[in-house]
Short mmCIF file of C-alpha atoms in Angstrom, two decimals:
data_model
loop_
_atom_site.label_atom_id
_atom_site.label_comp_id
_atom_site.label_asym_id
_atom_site.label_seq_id
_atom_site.Cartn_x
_atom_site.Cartn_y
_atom_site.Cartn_z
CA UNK J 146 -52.50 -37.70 -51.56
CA UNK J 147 -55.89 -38.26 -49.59
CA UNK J 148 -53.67 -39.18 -46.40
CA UNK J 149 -51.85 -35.67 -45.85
CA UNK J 150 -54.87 -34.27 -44.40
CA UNK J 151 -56.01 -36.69 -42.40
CA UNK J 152 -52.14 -36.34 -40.70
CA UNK J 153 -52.26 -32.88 -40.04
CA UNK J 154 -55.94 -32.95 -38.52
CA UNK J 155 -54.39 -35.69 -36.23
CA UNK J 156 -51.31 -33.36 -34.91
CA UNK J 157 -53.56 -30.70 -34.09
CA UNK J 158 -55.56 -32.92 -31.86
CA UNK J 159 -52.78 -34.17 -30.03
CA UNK J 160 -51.48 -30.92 -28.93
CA UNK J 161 -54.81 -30.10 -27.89
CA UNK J 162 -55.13 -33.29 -25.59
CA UNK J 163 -51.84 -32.53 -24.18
CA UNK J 164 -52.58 -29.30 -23.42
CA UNK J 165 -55.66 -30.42 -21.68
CA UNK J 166 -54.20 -32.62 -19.85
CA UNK J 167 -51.26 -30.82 -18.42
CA UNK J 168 -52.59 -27.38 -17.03
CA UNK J 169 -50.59 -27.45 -13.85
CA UNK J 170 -47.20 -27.74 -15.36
CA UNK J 171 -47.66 -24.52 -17.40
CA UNK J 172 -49.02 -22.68 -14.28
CA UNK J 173 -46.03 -24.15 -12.82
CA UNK J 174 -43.43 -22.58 -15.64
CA UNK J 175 -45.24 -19.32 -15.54
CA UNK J 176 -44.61 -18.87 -12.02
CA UNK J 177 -41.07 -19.83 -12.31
CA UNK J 178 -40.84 -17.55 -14.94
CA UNK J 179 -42.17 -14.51 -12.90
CA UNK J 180 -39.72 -15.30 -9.83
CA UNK J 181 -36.63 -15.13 -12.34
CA UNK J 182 -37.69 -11.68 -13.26
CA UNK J 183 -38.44 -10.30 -9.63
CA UNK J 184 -34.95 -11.97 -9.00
CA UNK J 185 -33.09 -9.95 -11.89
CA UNK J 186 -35.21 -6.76 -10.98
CA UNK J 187 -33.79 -6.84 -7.47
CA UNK J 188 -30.55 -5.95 -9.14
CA UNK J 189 -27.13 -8.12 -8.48
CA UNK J 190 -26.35 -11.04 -6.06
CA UNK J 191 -24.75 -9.74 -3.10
CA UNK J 192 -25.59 -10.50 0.35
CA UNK J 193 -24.82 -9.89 3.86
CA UNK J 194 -23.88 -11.80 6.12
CA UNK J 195 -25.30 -12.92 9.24
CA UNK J 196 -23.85 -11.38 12.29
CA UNK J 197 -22.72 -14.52 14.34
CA UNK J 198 -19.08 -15.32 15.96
CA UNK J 199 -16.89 -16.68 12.34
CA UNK J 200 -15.38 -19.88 13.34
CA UNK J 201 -12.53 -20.51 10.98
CA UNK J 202 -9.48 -18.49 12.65
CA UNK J 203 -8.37 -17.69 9.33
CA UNK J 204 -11.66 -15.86 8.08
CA UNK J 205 -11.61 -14.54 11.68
CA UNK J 206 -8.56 -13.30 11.44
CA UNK J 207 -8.75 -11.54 8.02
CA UNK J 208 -12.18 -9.65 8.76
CA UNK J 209 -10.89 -8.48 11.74
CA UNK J 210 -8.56 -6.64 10.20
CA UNK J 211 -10.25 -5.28 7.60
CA UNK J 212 -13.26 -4.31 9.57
CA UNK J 213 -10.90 -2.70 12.14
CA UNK J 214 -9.77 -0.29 9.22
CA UNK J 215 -13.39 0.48 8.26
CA UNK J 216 -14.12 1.63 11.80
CA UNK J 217 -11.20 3.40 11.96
CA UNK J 218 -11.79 5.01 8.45
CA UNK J 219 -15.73 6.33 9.75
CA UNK J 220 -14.07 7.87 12.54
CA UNK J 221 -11.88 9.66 10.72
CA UNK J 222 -14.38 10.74 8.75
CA UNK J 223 -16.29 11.65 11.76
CA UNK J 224 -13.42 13.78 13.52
CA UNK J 225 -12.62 15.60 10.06
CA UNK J 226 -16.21 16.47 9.75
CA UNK J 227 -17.66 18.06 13.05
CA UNK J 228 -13.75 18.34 15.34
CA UNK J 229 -14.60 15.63 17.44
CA UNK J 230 -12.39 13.99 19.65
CA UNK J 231 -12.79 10.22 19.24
CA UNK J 232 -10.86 6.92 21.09
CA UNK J 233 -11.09 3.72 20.04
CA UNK J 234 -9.58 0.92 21.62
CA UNK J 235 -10.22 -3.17 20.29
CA UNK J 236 -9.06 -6.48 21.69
CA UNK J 237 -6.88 -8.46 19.22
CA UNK J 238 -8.77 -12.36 18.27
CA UNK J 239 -7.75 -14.56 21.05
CA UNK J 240 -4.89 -16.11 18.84
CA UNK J 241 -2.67 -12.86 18.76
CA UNK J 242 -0.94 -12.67 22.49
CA UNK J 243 1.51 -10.21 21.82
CA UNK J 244 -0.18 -7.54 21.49
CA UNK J 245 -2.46 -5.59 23.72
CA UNK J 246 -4.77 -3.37 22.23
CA UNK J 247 -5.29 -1.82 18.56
CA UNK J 248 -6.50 2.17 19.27
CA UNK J 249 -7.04 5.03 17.17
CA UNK J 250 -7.69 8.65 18.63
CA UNK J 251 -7.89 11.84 17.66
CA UNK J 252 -6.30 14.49 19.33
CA UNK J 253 -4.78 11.14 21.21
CA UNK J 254 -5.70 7.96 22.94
CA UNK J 255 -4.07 8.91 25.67
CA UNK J 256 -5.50 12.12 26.45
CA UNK J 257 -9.27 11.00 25.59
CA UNK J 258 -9.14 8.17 27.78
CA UNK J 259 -7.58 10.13 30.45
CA UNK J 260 -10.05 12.72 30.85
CA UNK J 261 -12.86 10.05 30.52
CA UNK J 262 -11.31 7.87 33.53
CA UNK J 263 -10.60 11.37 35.37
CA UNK J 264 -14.72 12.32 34.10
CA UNK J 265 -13.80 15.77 33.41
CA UNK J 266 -14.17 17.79 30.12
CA UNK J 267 -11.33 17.17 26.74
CA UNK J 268 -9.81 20.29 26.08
CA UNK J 269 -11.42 21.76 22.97
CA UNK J 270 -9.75 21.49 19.72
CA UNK J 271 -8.34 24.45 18.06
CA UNK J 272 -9.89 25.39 14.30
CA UNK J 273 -7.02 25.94 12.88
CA UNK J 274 -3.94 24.01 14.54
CA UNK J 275 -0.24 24.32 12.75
CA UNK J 276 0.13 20.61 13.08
CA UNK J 277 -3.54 20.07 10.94
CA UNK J 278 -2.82 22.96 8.67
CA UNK J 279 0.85 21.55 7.56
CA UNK J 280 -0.08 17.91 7.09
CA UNK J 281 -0.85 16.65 3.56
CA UNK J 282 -2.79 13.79 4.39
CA UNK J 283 -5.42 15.66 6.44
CA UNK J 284 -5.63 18.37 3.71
CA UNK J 285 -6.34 15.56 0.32
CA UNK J 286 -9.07 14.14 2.70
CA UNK J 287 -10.57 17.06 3.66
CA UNK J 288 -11.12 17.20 -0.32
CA UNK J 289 -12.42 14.12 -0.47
CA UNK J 290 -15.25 14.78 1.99
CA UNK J 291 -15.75 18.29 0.20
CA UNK J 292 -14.58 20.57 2.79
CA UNK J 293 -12.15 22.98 0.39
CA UNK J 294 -8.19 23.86 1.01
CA UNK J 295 -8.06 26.14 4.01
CA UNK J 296 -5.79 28.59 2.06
CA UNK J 297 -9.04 29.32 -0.93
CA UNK J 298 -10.98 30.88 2.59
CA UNK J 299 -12.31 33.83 2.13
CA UNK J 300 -11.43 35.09 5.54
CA UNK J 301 -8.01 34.90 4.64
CA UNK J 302 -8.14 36.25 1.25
CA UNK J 303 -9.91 39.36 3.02
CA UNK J 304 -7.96 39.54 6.27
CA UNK J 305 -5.30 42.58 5.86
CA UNK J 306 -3.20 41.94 8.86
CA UNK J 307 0.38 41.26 7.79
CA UNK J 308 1.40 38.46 10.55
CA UNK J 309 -1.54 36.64 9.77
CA UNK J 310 -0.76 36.20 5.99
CA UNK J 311 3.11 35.88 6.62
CA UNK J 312 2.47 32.39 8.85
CA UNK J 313 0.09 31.49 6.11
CA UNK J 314 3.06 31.58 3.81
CA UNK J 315 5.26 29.85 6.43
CA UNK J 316 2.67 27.02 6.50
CA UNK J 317 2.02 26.93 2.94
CA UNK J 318 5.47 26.71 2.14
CA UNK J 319 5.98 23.72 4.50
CA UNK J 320 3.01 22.41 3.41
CA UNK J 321 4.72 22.52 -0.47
CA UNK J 322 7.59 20.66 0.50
CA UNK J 323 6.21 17.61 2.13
CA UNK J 324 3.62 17.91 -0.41
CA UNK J 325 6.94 16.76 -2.78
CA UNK J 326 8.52 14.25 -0.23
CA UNK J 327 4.82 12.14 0.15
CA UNK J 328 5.10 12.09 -4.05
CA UNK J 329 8.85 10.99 -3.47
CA UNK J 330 7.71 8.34 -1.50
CA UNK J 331 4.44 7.64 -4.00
CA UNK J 332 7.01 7.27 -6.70
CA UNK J 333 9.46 4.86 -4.45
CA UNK J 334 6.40 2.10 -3.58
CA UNK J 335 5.68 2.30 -7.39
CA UNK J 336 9.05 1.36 -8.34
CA UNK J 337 9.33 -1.14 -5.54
CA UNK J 338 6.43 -3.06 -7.16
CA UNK J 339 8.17 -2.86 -10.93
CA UNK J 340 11.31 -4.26 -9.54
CA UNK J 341 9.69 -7.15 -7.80
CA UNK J 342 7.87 -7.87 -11.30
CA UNK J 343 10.97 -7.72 -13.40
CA UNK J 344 12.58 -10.30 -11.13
CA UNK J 345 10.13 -13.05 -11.40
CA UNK J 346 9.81 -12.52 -14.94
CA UNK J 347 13.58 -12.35 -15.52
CA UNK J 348 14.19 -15.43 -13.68
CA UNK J 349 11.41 -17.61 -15.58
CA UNK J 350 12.87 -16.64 -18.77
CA UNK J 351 16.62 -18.15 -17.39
CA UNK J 352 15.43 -21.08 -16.57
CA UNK J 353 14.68 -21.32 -20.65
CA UNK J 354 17.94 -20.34 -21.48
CA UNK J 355 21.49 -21.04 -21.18
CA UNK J 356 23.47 -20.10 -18.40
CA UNK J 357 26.25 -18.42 -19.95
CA UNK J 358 24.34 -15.77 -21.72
CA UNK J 359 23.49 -14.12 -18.17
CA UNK J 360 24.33 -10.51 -18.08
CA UNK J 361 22.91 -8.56 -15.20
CA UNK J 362 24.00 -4.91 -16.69
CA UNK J 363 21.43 -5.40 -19.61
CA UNK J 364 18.21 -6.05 -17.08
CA UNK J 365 19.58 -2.64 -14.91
CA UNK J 366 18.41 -0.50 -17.62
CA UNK J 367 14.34 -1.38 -16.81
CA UNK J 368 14.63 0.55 -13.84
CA UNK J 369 12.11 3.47 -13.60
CA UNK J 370 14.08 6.99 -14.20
CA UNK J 371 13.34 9.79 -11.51
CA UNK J 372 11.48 12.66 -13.49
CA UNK J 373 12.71 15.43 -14.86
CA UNK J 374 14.30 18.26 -12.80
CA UNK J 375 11.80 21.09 -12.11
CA UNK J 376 11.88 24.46 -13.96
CA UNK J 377 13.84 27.37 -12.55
CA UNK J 378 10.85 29.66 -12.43
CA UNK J 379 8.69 27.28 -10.14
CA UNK J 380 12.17 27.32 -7.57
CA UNK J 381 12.15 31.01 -7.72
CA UNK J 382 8.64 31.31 -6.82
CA UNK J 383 8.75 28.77 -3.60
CA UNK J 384 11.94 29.82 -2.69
CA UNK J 385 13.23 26.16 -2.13
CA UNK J 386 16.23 24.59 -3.15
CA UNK J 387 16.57 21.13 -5.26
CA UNK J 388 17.12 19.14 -2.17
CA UNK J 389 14.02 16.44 -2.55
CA UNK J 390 15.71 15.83 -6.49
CA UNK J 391 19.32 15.19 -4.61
CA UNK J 392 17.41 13.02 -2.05
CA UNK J 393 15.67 10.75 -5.00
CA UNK J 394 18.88 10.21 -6.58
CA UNK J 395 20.41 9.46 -3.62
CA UNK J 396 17.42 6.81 -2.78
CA UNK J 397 17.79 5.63 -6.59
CA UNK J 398 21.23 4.72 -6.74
CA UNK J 399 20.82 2.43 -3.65
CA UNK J 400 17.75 1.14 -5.09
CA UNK J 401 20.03 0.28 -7.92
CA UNK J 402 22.46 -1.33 -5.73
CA UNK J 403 20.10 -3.64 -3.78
CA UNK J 404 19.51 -4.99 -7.44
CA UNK J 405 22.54 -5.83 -8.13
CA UNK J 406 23.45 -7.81 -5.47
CA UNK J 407 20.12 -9.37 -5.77
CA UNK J 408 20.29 -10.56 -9.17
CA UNK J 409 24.03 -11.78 -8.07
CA UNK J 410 22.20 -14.14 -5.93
CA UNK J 411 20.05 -15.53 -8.15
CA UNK J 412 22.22 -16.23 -10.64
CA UNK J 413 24.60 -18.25 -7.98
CA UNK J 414 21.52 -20.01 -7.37
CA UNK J 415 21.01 -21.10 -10.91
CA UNK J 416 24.71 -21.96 -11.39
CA UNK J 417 24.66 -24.10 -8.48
CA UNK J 418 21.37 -26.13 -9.66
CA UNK J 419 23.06 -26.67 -12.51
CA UNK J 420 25.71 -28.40 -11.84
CA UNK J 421 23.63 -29.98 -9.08
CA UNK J 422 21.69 -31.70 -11.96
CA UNK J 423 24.52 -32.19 -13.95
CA UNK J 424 26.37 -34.32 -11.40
CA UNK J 425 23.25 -36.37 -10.53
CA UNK J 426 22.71 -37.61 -14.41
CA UNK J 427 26.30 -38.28 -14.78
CA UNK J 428 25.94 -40.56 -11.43
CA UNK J 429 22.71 -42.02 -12.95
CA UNK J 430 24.70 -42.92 -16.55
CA UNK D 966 -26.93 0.79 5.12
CA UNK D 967 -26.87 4.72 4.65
CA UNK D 968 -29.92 4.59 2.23
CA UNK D 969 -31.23 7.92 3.73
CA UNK D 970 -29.25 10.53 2.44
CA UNK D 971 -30.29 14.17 2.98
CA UNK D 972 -28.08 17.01 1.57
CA UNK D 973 -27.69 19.87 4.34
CA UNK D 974 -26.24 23.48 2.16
CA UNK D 975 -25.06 25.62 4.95
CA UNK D 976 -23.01 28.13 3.32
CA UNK D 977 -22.36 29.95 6.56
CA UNK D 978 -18.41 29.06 7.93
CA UNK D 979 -18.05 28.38 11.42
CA UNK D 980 -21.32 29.26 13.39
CA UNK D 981 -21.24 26.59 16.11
CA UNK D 982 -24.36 26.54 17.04
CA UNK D 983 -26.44 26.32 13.98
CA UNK D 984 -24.07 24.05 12.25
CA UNK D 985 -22.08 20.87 13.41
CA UNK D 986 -20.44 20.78 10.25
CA UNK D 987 -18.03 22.81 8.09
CA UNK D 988 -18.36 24.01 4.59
CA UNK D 989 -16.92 26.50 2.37
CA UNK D 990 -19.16 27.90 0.02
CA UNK D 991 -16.49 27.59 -3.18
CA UNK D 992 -17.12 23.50 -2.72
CA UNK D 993 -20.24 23.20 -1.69
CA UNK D 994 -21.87 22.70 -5.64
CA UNK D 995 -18.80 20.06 -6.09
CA UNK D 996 -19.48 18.31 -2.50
CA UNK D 997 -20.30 15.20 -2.41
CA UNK D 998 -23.44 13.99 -0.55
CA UNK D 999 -22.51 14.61 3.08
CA UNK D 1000 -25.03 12.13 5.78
CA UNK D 1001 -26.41 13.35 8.64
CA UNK D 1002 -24.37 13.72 11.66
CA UNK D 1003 -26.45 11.42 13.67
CA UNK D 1004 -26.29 8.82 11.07
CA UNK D 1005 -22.86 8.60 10.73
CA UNK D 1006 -22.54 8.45 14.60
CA UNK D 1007 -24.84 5.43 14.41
CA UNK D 1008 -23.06 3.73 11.01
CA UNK D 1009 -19.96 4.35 13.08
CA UNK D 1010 -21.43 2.40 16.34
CA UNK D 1011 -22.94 -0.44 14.42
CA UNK D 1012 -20.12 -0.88 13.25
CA UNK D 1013 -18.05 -1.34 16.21
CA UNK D 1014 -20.99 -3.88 17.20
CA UNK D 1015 -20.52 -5.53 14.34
CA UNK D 1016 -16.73 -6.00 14.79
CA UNK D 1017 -17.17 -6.70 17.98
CA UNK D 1018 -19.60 -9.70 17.74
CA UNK D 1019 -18.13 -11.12 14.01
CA UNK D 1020 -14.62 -11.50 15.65
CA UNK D 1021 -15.73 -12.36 19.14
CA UNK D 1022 -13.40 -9.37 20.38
CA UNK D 1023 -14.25 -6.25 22.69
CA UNK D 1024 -14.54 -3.02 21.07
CA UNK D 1025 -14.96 0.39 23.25
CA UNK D 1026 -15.63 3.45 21.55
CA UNK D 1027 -14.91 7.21 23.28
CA UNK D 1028 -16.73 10.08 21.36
CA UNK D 1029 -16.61 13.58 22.63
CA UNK D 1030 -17.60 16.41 20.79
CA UNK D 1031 -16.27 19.40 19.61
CA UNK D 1032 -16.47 21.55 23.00
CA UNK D 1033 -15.60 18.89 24.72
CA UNK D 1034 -18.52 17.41 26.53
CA UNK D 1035 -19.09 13.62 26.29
CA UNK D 1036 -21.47 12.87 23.94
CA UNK D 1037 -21.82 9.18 23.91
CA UNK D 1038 -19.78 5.64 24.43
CA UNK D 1039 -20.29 2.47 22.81
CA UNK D 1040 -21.23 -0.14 24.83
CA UNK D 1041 -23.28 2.60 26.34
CA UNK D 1042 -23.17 1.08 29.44
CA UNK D 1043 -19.81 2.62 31.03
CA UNK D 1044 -19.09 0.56 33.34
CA UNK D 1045 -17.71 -2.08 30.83
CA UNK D 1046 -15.94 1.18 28.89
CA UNK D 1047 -14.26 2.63 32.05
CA UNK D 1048 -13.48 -1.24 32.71
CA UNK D 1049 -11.46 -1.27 29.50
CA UNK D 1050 -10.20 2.19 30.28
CA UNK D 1051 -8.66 1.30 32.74
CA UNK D 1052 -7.15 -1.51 31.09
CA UNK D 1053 -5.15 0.42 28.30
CA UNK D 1054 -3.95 3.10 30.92
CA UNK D 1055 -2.44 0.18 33.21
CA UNK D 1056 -0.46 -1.10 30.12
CA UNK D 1057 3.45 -0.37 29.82
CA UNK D 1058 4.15 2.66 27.55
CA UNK D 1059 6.15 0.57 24.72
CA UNK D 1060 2.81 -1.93 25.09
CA UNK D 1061 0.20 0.90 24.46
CA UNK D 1062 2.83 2.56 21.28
CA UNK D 1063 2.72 -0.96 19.47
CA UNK D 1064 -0.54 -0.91 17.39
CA UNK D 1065 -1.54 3.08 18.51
CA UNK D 1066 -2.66 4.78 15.28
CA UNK D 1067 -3.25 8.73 14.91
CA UNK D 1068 -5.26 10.99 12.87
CA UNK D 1069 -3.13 12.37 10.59
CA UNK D 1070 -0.92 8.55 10.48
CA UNK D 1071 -3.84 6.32 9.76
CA UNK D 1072 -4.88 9.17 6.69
CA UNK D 1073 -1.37 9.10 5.59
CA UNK D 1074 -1.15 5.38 5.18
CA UNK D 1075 -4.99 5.53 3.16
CA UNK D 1076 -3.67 7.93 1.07
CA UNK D 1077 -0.64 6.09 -0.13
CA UNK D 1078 -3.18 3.06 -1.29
CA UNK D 1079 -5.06 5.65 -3.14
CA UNK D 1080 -4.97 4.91 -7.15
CA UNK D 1081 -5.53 8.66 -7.91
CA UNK D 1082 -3.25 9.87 -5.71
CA UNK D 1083 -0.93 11.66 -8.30
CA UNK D 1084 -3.91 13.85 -9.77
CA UNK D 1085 -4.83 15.23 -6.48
CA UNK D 1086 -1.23 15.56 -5.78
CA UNK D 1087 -1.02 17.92 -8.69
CA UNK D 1088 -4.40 19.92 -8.18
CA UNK D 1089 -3.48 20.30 -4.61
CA UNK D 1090 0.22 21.60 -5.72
CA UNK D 1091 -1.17 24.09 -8.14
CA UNK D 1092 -3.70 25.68 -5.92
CA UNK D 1093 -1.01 25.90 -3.12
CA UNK D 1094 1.17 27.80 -6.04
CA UNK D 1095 -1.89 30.18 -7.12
CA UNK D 1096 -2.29 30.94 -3.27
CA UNK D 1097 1.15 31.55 -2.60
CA UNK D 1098 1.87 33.74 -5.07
CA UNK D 1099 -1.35 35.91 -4.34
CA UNK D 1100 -0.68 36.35 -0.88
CA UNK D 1101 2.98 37.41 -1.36
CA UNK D 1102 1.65 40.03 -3.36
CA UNK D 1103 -0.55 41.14 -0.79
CA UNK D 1104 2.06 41.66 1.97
CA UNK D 1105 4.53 43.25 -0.45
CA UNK D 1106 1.63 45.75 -0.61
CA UNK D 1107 0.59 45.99 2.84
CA UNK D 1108 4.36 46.44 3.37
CA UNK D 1109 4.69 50.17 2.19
CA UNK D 1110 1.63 51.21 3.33
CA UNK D 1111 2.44 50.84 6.95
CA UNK D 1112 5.66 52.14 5.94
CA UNK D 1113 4.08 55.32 5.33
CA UNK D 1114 1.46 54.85 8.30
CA UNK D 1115 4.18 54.78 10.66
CA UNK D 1116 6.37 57.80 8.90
CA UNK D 1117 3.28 59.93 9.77
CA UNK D 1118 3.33 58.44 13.28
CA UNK D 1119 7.04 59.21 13.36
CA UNK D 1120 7.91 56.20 14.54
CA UNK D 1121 10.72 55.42 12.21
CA UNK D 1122 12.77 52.30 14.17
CA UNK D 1123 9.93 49.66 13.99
CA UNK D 1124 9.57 50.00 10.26
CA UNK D 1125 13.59 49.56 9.53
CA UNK D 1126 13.33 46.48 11.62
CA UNK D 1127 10.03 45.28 10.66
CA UNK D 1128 11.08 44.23 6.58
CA UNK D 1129 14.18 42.39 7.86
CA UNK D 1130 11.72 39.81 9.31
CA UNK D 1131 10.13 38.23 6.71
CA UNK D 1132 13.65 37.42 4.89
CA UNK D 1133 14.82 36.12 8.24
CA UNK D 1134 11.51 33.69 8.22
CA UNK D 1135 12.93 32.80 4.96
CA UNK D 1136 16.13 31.87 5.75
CA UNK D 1137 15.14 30.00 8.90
CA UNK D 1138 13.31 28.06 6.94
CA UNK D 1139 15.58 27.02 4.87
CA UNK D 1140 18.21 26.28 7.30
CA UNK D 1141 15.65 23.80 8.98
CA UNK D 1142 15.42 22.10 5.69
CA UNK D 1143 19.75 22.08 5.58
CA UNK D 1144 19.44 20.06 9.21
CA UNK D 1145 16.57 17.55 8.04
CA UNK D 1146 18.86 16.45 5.41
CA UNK D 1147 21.28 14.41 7.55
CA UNK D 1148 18.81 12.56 9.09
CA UNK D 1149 17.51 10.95 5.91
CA UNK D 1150 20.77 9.90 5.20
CA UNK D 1151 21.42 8.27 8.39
CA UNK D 1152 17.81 6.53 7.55
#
């Protein structure tokens, strides 16, 4: 009982000692401590790299091309914003010796670099050009850098001269209908990347399973299905016939057909493994 | 990077000299933050230096403006630019088509990566719908007015042939979508 004490009294003098003894090492942890948090306050852990030649032709290679989109993507933006006329023209990496030169220009390479060889003036753009006004493409981006659809303009809205408003409708309407062919085409790549996953999971699951119970009709049915025709009222209004519709269907049946003969192949594949293996463990036995 | 933004709201359309850029006053409360001119000239330089010196490749960039004086090249020297110029214009034709990319081709092709694509899509579709419809109003009644404008001028022939246009339009129009047809199916 008289012992306890005397224990605890020792403990407390121990700690002291080593705390005595070993200032620097907490200074040391404190300090640590304090960098960690500057480091998580700086926020993330990216970093840039340095600007130097990349060595490695594959990295080369691949930043290339994606930093050649980039610049090409800031001059867009560039052209869309203030109608400038802009050429670009790059030098493949030294490992590509087919081609000559990767260029993007608005109104054209061609012309930009010819009137800067010939030193004179470009011919000014026109504001509103039939070509810009009817392409989709130019329209959604104008969106995206917030300049609004050229039809919601007030001068137009306010304008009262019949010709004027009748090629607006011309344009519009144009507009409309390749508006429908790029979502044709949106609605092709998407089933072009469904088809290519049904097949590898379709053939992973044969290999599980016995050869005779292949039936090609059954795996047909997965294919995407076009969407629904479009009201009358909406065809009334635009004054367009169904003709995209008749064009999907047309696109989907072959889509259908390249599937087929696809899935014909693969399964003559299979068989032919088979009996491949078959034949080598009867040799073996 | 572009850590200087500054927000310019001109709500004036089209006055060249005040404003390099254009803006329509319906978007400009939903419009993103737009950077300076000048700084997106020089984001769009550095990065051609950049490109240039990562890949070890030359890079020349062209940039006229609007009324089409030459604002500035990159390298700036243009010696090396009208070097390179000269270059690309001695090339075959089927050597300068290979990897040439235009404005409204290069946006197409960033579109169709786009993930939202479909919503715009639709938003774009119903505002061209709203439009159309509200400007085919507005000619059916400017129609009839200068129908009676020109009774009182007595000059009855141009208005009997005037109405016949616009169907015409219409029907040209759709007999140029008739002849596109074929061609996609020989594609």
């Amino acid at each position: 009982m008289r012992f306890v004490p005397y224990l605890y009294e020792i403990e407390r003098l121990w700690l002291s000692l080593v705390n005595y003894l070993s200032p620097r090492k907490n200074k040391n942890r404190r300090c640590g401590e304090i960098d960690k948090i500057r480091m998580v306050k700086k926020g993330g852990t990216k970093r840039k790299i340095a600007i130097e030649t990349i060595q490695k032709s594959d990295y080369l290679r691949v930043t290339c091309t994606k930093r050649r989109e980039g610049l090409f993507s800031k001059a867009s933006q560039l052209c869309l914003l203030s109608d400038a006329q802009i050429a670009i023209l790059a030098t493949p990496p030294t490992s590509e010796s087919n081609i000559s030169f990767y260029s993007f220009g608005h109104s054209s390479v061609d012309a930009v670099v010819s009137s800067f060889l010939s030193g004179q003036r470009c011919v000014p753009l026109q504001e509103d050009t039939k070509e810009m006004r009817e392409d989709v493409a130019i329209c959604l981006s104008r969106t995206n850098l917030g300049l609004g659809f050229w039809w919601n303009n007030e001068s137009l809205n306010k304008s009262e001269n019949p010709q004027e408003i009748s090629d607006a409708i011309n344009s519009m309407l144009t507009l409309l209908s390749n508006l429908k062919e790029l979502s044709g085409e949106e609605a092709l790549v998407n089933d072009h990347k469904d088809l290519k996953k049904n097949e590898r999971s379709d053939v992973v699951l044969q290999h599980g399973t016995q050869y005779e119970t292949l039936n090609p009709n059954s795996n047909t049915t997965t294919i995407c299905c076009v969407p629904d025709e479009l009201p009358a009222n909406s065809n009334e209004i635009v004054g367009i016939s169904p003709n995209p519709l008749i064009m999907l269907e047309k696109k989907k049946s072959q889509i259908e057909e390249k599937f087929e003969k696809e899935w014909q192949v693969s399964v003559t594949r299979i068989e032919n493994e088979a009996t491949s293996s078959y034949a080598k463990r009867r040799r073996s036995i | 990077m572009d850590s200087s933004t500054s927000t310019k709201k001109n709500t004036k359309l089209f006055v060249r000299n005040q404003t390099c850029f254009k803006k329509s006053s319906l978007s400009s409360s939903n419009a993103k933050k737009t950077t300076n001119l000048s700084m997106r000239e020089q984001t769009m330089f550095k990065k051609a230096l950049e490109l240039s010196t990562l890949c070890d490749i030359e890079v020349c960039v062209i940039y006229y403006g609007r009324d089409g004086k030459l604002i500035k090249t990159w390298p700036e020297d243009q010696s090396k630019v009208r070097d390179m110029a000269e270059r690309f214009s001695r090339l075959h034709e089927r050597e300068r088509c290979k990897k040439r990319t235009n404005l409204s081709l290069f946006l197409r092709k960033q579109i169709l990566h786009d993930k939202k694509l479909s919503e715009k899509v639709l938003e774009m579709e119903d505002s061209l719908e709203s439009g159309l419809r509200v400007l085919q109003d507005k000619l059916l009644l400017l129609q009839p007015e200068k129908n009676q404008t020109e009774l009182g001028q007595s000059c009855a022939v141009y208005s009997t042939t005037y109405p016949l246009s616009s169907p015409s339009l219409i029907e040209d129009h759709q007999h140029q979508q008739q002849w596109t047809e074929p061609l996609s199916n020989t594609e």
